[in-house]
GROMACS .gro file of C-alpha atoms in nm:
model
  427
    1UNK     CA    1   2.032  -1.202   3.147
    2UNK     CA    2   1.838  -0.902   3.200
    3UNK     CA    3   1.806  -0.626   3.482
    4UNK     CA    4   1.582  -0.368   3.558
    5UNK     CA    5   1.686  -0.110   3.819
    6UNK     CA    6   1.458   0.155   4.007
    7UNK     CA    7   1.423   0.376   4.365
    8UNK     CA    8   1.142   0.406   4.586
    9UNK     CA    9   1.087   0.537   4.911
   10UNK     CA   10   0.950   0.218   5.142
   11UNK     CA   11   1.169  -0.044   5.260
   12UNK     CA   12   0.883  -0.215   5.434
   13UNK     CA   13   0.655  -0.203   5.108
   14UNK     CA   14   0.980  -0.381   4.916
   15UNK     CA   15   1.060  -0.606   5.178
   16UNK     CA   16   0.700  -0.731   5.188
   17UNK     CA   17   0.606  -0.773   4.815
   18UNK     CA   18   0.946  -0.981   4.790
   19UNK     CA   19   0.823  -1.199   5.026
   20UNK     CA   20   0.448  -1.256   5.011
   21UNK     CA   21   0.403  -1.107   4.630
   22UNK     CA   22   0.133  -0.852   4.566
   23UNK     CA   23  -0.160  -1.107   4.686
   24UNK     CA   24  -0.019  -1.198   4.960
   25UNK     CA   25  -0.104  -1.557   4.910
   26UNK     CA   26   0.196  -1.654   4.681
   27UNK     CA   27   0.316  -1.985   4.906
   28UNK     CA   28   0.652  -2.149   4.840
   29UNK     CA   29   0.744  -1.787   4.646
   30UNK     CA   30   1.088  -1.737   4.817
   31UNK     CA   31   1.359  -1.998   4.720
   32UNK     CA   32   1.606  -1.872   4.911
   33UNK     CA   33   1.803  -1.489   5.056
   34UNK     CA   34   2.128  -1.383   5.129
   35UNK     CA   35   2.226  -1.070   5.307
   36UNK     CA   36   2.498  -0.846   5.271
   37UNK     CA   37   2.607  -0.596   5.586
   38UNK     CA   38   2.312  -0.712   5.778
   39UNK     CA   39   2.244  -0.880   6.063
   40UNK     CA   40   1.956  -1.104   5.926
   41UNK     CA   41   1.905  -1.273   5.635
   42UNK     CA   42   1.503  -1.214   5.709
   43UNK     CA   43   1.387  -0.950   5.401
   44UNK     CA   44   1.113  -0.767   5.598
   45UNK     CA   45   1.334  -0.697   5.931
   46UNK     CA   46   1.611  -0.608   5.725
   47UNK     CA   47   1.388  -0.393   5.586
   48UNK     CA   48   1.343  -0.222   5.944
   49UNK     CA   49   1.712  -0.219   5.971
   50UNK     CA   50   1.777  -0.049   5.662
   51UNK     CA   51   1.489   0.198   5.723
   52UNK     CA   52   1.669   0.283   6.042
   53UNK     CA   53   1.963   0.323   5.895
   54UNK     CA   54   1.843   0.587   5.592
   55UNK     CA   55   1.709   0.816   5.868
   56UNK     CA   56   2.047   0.954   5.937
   57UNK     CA   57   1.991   1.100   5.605
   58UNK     CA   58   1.669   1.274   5.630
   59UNK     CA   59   1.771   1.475   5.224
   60UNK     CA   60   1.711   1.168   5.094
   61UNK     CA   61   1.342   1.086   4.945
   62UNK     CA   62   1.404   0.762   4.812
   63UNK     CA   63   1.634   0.580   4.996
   64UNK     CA   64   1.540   0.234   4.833
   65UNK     CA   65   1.700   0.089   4.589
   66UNK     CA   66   1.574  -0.207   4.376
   67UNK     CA   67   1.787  -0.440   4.062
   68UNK     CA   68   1.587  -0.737   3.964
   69UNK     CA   69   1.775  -0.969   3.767
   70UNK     CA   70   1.626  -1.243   3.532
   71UNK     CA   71   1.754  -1.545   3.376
   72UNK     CA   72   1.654  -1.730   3.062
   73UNK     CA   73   1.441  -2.015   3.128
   74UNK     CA   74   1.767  -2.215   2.961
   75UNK     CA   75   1.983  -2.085   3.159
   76UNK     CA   76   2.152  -2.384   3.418
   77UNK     CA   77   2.219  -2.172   3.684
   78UNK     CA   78   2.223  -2.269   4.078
   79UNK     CA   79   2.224  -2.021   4.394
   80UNK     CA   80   2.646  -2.044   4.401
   81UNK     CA   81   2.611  -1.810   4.036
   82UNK     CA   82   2.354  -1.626   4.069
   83UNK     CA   83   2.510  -1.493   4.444
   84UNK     CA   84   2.795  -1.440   4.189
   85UNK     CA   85   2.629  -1.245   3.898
   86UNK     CA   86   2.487  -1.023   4.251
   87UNK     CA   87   2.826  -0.946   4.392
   88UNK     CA   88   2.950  -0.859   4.103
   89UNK     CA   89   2.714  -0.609   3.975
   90UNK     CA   90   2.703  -0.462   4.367
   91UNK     CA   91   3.057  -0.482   4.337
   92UNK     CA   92   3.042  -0.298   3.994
   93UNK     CA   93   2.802  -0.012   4.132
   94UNK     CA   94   3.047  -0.008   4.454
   95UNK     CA   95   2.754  -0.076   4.623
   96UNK     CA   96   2.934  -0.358   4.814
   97UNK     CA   97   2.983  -0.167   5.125
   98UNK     CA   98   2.595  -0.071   5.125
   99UNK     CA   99   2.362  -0.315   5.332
  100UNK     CA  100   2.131  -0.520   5.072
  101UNK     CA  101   1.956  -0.804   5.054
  102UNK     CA  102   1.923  -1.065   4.775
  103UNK     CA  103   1.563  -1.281   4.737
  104UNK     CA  104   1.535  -1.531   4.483
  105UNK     CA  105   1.184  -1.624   4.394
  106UNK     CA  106   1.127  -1.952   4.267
  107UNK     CA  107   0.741  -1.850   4.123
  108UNK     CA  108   0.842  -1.846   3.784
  109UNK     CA  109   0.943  -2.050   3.495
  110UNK     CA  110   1.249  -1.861   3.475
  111UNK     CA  111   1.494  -1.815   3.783
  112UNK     CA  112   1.532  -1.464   3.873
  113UNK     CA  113   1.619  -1.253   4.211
  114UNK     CA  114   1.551  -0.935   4.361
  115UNK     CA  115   1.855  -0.744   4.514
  116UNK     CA  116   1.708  -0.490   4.797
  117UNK     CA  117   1.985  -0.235   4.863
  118UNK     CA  118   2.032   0.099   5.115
  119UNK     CA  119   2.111   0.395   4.929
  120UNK     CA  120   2.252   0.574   5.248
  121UNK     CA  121   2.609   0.410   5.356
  122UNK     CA  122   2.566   0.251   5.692
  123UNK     CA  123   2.903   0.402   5.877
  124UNK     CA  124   2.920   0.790   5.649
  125UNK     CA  125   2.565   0.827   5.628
  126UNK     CA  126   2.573   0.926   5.226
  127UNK     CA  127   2.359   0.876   4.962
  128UNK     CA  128   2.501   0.648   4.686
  129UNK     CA  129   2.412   0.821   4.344
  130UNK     CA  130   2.267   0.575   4.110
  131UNK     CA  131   2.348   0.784   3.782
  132UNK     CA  132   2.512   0.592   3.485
  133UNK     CA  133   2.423   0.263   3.697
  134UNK     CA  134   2.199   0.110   3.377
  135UNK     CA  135   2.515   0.051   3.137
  136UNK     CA  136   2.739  -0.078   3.439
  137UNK     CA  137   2.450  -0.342   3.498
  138UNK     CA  138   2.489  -0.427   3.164
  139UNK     CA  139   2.851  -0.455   3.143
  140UNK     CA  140   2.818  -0.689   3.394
  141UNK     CA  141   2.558  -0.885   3.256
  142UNK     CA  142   2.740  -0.960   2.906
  143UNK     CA  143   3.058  -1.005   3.110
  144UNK     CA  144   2.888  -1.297   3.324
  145UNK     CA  145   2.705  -1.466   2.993
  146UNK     CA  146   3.004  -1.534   2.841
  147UNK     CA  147   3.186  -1.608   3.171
  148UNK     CA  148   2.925  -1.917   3.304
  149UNK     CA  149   2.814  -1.979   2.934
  150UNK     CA  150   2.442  -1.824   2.944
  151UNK     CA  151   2.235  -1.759   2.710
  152UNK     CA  152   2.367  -1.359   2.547
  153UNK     CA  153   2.136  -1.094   2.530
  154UNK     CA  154   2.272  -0.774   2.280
  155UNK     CA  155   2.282  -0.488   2.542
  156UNK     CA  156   2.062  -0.162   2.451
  157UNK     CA  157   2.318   0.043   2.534
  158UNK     CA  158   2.679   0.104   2.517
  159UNK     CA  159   2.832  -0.094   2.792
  160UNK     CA  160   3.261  -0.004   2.711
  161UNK     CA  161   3.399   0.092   3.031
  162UNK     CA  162   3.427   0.439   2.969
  163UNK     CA  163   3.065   0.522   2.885
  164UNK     CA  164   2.954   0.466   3.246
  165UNK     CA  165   3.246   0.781   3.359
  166UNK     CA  166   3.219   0.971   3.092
  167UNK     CA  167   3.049   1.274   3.095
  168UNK     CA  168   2.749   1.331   2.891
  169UNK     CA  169   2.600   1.672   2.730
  170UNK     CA  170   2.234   1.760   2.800
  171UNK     CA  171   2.169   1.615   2.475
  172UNK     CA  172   2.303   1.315   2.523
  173UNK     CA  173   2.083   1.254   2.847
  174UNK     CA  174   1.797   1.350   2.675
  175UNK     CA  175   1.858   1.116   2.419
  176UNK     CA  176   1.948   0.859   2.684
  177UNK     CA  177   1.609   0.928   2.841
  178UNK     CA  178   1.414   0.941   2.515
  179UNK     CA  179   1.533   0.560   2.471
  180UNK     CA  180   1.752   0.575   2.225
  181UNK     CA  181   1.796   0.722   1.834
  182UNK     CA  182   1.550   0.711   1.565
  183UNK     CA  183   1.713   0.446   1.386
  184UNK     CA  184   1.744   0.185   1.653
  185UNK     CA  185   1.401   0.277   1.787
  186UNK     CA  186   1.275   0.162   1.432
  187UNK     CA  187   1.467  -0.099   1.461
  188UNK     CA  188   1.313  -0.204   1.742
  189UNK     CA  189   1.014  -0.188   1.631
  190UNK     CA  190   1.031  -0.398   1.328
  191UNK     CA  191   1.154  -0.627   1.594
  192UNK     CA  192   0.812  -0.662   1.762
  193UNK     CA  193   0.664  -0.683   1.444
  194UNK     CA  194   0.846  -0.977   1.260
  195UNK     CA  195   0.870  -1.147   1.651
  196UNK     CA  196   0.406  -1.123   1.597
  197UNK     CA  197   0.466  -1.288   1.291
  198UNK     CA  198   0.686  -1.571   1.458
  199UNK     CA  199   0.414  -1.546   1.730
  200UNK     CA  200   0.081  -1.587   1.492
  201UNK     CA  201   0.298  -1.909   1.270
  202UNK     CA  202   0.340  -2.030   1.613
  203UNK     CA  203   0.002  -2.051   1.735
  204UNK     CA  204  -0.100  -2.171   1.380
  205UNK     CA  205   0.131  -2.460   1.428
  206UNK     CA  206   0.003  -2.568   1.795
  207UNK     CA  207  -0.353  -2.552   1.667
  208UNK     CA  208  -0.233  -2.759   1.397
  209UNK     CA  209  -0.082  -2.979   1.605
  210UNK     CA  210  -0.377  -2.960   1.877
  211UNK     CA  211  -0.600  -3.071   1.556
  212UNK     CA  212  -0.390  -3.377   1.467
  213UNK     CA  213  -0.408  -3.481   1.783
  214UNK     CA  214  -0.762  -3.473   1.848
  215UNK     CA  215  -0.767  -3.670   1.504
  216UNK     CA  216  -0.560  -3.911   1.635
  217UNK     CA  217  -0.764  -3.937   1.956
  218UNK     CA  218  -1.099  -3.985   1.756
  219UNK     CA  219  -0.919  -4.252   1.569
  220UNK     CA  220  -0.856  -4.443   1.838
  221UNK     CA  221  -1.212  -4.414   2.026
  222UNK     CA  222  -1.348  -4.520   1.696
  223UNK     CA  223  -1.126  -4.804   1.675
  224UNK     CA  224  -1.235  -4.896   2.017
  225UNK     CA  225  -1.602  -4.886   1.968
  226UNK     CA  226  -1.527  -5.057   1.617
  227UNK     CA  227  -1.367  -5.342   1.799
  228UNK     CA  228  -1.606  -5.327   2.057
  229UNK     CA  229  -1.887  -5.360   1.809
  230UNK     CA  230  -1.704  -5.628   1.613
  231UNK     CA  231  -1.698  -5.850   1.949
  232UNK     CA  232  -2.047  -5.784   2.030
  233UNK     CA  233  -2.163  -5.919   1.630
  234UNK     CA  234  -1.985  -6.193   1.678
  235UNK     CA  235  -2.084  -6.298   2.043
  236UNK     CA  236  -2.483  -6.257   1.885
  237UNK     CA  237  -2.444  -6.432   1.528
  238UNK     CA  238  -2.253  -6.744   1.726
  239UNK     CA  239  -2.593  -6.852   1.891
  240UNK     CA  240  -2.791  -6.740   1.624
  241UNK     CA  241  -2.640  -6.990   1.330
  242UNK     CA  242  -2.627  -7.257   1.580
  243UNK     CA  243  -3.007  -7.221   1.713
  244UNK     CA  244  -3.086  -7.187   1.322
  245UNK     CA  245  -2.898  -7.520   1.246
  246UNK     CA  246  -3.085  -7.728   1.521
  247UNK     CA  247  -3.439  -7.563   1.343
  248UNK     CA  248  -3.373  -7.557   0.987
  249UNK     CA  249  -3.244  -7.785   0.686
  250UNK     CA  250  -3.141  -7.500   0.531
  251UNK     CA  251  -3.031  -7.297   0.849
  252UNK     CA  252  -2.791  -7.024   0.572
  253UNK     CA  253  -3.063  -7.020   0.328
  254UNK     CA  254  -3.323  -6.942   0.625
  255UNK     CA  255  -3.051  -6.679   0.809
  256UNK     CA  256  -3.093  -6.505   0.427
  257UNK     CA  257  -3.460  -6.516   0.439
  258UNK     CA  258  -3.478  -6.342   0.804
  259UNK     CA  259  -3.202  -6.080   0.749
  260UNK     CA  260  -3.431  -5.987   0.432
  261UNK     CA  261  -3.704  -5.949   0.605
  262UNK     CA  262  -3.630  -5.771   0.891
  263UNK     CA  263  -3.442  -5.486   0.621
  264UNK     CA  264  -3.788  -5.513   0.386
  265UNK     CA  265  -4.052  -5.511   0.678
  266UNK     CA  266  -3.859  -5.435   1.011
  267UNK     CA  267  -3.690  -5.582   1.283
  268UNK     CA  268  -3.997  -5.661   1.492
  269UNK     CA  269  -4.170  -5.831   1.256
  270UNK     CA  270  -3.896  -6.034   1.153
  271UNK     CA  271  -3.839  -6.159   1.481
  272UNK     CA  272  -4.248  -6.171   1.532
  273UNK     CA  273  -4.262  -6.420   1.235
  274UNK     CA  274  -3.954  -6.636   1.335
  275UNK     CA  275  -4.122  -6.688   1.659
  276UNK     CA  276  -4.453  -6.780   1.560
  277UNK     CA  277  -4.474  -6.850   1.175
  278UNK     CA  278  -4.066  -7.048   1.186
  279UNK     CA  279  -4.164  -7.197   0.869
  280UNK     CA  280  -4.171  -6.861   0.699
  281UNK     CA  281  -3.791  -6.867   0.685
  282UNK     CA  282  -3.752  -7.218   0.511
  283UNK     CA  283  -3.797  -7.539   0.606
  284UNK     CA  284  -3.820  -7.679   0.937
  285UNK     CA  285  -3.638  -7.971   1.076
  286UNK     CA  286  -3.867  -8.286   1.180
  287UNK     CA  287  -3.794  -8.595   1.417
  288UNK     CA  288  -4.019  -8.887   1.281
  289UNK     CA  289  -4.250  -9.055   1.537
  290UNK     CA  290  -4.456  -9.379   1.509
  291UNK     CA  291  -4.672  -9.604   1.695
  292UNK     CA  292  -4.817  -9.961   1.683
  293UNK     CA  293  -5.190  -9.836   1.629
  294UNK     CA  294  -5.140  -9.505   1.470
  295UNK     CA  295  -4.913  -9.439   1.116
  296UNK     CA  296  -4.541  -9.256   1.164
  297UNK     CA  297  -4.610  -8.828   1.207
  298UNK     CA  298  -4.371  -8.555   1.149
  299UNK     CA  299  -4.270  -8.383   1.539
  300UNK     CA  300  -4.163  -8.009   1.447
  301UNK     CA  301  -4.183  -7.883   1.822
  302UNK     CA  302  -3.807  -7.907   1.912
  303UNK     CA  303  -3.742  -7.718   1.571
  304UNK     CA  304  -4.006  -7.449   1.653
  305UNK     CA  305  -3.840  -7.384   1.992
  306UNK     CA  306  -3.496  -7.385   1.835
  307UNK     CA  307  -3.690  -7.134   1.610
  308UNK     CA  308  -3.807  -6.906   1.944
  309UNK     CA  309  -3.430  -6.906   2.017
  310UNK     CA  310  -3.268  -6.803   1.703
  311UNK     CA  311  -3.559  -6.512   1.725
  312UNK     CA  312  -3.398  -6.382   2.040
  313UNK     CA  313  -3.041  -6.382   1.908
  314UNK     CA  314  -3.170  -6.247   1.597
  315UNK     CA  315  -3.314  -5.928   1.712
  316UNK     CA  316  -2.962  -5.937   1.896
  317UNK     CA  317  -2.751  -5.965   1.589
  318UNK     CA  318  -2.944  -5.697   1.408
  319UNK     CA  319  -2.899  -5.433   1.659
  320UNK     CA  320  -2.491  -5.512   1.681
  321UNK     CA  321  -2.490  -5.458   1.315
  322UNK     CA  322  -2.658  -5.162   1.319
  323UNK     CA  323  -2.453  -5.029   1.600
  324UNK     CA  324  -2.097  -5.142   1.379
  325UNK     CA  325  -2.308  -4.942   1.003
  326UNK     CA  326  -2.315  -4.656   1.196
  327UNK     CA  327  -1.954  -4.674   1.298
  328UNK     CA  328  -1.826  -4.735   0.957
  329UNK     CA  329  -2.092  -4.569   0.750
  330UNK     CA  330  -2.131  -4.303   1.022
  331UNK     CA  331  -2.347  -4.013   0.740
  332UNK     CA  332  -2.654  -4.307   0.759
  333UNK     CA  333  -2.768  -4.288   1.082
  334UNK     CA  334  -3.146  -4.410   0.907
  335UNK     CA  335  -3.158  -4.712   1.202
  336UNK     CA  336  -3.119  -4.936   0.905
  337UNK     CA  337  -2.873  -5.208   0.846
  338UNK     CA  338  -2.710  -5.412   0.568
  339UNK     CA  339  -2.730  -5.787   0.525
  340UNK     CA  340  -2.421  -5.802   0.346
  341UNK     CA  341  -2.158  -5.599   0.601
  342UNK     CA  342  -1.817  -5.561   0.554
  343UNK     CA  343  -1.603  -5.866   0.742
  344UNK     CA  344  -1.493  -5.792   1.092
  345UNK     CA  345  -1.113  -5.825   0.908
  346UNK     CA  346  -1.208  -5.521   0.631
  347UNK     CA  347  -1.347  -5.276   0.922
  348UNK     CA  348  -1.045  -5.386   1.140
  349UNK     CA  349  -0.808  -5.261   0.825
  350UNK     CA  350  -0.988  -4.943   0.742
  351UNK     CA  351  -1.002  -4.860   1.135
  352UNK     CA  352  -0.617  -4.936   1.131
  353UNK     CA  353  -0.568  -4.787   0.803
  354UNK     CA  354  -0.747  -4.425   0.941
  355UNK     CA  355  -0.566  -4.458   1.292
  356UNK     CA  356  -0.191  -4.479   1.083
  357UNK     CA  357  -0.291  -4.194   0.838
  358UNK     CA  358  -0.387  -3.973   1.153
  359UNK     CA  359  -0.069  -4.073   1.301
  360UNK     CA  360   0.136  -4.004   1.019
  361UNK     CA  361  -0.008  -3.662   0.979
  362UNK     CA  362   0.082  -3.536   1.338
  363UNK     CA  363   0.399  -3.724   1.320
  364UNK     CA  364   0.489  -3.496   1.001
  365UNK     CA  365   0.373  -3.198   1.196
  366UNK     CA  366   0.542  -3.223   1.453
  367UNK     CA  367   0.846  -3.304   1.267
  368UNK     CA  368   0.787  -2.989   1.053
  369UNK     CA  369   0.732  -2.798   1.365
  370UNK     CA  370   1.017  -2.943   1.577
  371UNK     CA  371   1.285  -2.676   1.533
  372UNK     CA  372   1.013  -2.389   1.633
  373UNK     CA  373   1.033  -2.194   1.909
  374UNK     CA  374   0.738  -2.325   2.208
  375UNK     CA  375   0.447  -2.031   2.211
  376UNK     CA  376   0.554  -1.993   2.499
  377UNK     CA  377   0.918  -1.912   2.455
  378UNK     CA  378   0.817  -1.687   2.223
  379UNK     CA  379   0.571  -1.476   2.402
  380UNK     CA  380   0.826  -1.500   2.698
  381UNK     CA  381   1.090  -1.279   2.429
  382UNK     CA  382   0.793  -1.080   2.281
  383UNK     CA  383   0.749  -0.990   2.655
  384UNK     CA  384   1.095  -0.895   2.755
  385UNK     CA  385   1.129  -0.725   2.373
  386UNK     CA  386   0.776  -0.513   2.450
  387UNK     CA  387   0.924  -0.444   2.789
  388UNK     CA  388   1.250  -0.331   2.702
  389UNK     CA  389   1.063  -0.013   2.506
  390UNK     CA  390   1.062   0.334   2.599
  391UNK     CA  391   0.632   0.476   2.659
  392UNK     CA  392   0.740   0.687   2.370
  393UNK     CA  393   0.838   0.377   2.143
  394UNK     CA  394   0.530   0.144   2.265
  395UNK     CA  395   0.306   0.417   2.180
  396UNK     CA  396   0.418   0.381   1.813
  397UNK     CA  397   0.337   0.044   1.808
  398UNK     CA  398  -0.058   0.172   1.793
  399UNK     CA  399   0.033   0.308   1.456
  400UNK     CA  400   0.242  -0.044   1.299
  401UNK     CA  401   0.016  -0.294   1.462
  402UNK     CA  402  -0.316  -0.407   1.431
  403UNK     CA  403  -0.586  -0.321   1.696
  404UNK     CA  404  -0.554  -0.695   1.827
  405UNK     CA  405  -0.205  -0.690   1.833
  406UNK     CA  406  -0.161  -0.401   2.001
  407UNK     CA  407  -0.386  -0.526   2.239
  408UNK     CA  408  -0.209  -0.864   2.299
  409UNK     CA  409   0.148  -0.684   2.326
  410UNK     CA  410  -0.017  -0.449   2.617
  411UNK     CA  411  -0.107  -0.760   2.799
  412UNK     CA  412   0.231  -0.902   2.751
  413UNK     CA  413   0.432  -0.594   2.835
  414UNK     CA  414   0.250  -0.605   3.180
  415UNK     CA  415   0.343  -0.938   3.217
  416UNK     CA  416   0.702  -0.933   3.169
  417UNK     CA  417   0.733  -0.615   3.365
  418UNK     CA  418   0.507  -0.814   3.649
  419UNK     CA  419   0.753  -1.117   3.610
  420UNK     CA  420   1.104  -0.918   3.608
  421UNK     CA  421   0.966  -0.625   3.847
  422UNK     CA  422   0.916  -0.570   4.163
  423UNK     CA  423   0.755  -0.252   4.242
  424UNK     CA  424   0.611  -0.203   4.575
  425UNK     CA  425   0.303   0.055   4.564
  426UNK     CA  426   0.553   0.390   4.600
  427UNK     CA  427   0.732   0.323   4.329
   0.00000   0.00000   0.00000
């Protein structure tokens, strides 16, 4: 878990952004509030309430007081522990007497709440002091990971129970404000760096994987049209050898002699020729006919229009084939085709064979990649990491990073702290 704690001075401003976001058009953002020493349950009338209550104390500029807690997206947590991980740290800040509100948003991947608290005590009209409050949190936190099994974070600071009583030297709170020593502040640092490098293999490995897949997906469109093609060749040649069998003796020999031509002199004068010089192509077959005052006569007209026929189917056969050449020759797109093709079986097996190589590769990839953190899990941590920084610490960054980097771990920081935060416009 992580917290972020802050003070303001508007109870209305906070009790509005937790319930209609900074748009104002966040529906369905609110899963669900408790209240504690209020009347309502409502955030933006206990708002009211609370702002009535503070004015006894009119010494006090910021009244508001603000803990936003955040879970890891792995976390299994329901309403019954995170109501628990609230008390306590309330309990922890003996804040429990205080009137606050909890909101849990449910407008993120990961479940997190807001805790909206009264700084002024609702029966002695005093201001709670909020110093030290940042390692309590903490204690808290690491106590409750362990206790409902979450996922740990390492604390930033020293959360032993002492540290939040003790008393520190002006030193120390500078330090404390500063961020922290030299040592862990380069520590953190290489942090963000070596976390960019987990980032930039990670987004190398989902456009790897993004490439396999559109492989994969071209692989099986071409099979498709392959099979597609396949069908259509053989619903043309069909007609075409038997229209050539009812016209010619030699209807394989004359199939030859018409695929030749039409790849010497063209497609429409192959089928031009077929139609009205048949006998081009081989020899036609005759029906004998004879007659008491004239001699028998050769009858080629039946062949002829089984001729006209074939023609048709022809000119139909050519164009599937040239449709399946440039689907498995796809670098000659000329408009030309072959007479001798590959069988329907050898285009099936390369399609197959190209389909299960694709396959294989994203299979291996994604094997490879499987114990990798999602790019998004990762720029969730780079987030929280970048977020977690003191301004003096980020601004180092500009001097480690690259220029896009840097650039990408601005956008990120404002992220998190947009996700985690929730800092109404006095803050």
């Amino acid at each position: 878990m992580i917290a972020v704690s802050s003070s303001s001075r508007s109870f209305a401003a906070l009790g509005r952004y937790l319930v209609v976001g900074r748009d104002k058009v966040e529906e369905g953002r609110v899963a669900w509030t408790s209240a504690r020493n209020l009347p309502t349950d409502e955030p933006e009338l206990a708002a009211k309430i609370m702002r009535a209550t503070a004015s006894q104390n009119v010494r006090v500029s910021q009244p508001v007081y603000h803990i936003a807690l955040s879970f890891d997206p792995g976390d299994a947590v329901d309403r019954k522990s995170m109501e628990h991980v609230a008390d306590r740290v309330l309990k922890e800040l003996k804040l429990d007497q205080y009137q606050a509100i909890i909101v849990a948003h449910a407008d993120r991947a990961h479940p997190h709440l807001h805790i909206l608290v009264n700084r002024i005590h609702p029966e002695t009209g005093r201001a709670w002091d909020r110093w030290q409050d940042y390692p309590a949190i903490q204690r808290v936190l690491r106590e409750e990971e362990s206790q409902l099994n979450l996922r740990p974070v390492r604390a930033s600071v020293d959360v032993s129970p002492n540290v939040a009583r003790a008393v520190e030297s002006p030193s120390a709170v500078a330090q404390r404000e500063d961020g922290m020593t030299a040592t862990t502040s380069r520590s953190r640092v290489s942090s963000i760096e070596k976390q960019f490098d987990e980032l930039d293999r990670a987004k190398a490995a989902t456009e790897q994987r993004f490439a396999a897949e559109r492989e994969v997906a071209a692989a099986e469109s071409r099979r498709a049209q392959i099979e597609t093609a396949i069908a259509r060749e053989e619903k043309a040649r069909t007609p075409f050898e038997s229209a050539l069998r009812r016209a010619y003796v030699e209807p394989r020999a004359s199939a030859e002699a018409f695929l030749q031509c039409a790849e010497r002199e063209g497609e429409r004068v192959a089928v031009t020729k077929m139609r009205e010089q048949p006998e081009s192509f081989g020899r036609l077959i005759a029906t004998r006919e004879s007659s008491l005052w004239r001699r028998d006569i050769l009858d080629h007209s039946s062949a002829r229009e089984a001729a006209k026929e074939a023609a048709g189917h022809g000119a139909n056969l050519i164009a599937a084939r040239r449709d399946l050449k440039n689907l498995t020759s796809p670098e000659r797109h000329d408009g030309s085709f072959a007479r001798s093709e590959p069988t329907a079986d050898n285009v099936r097996e390369r399609s197959n064979a190209e389909l299960d190589a694709a396959r294989s590769r994203l299979n291996a990839l994604r094997s490879s990649h499987g114990g990798t953190a999602s790019l998004e899990r990762i720029e969730w941590r780079l987030g929280q990491a970048l977020r977690r920084l003191a301004p003096p610490e980020f601004e180092r960054l500009r001097s480690t990073l690259s220029a896009e980097r840097f650039s990408i771990a601005g956008k990120l920081r404002r992220m998190a702290r947009d996700a985690v935060l929730g800092r109404d416009a006095d803050e």
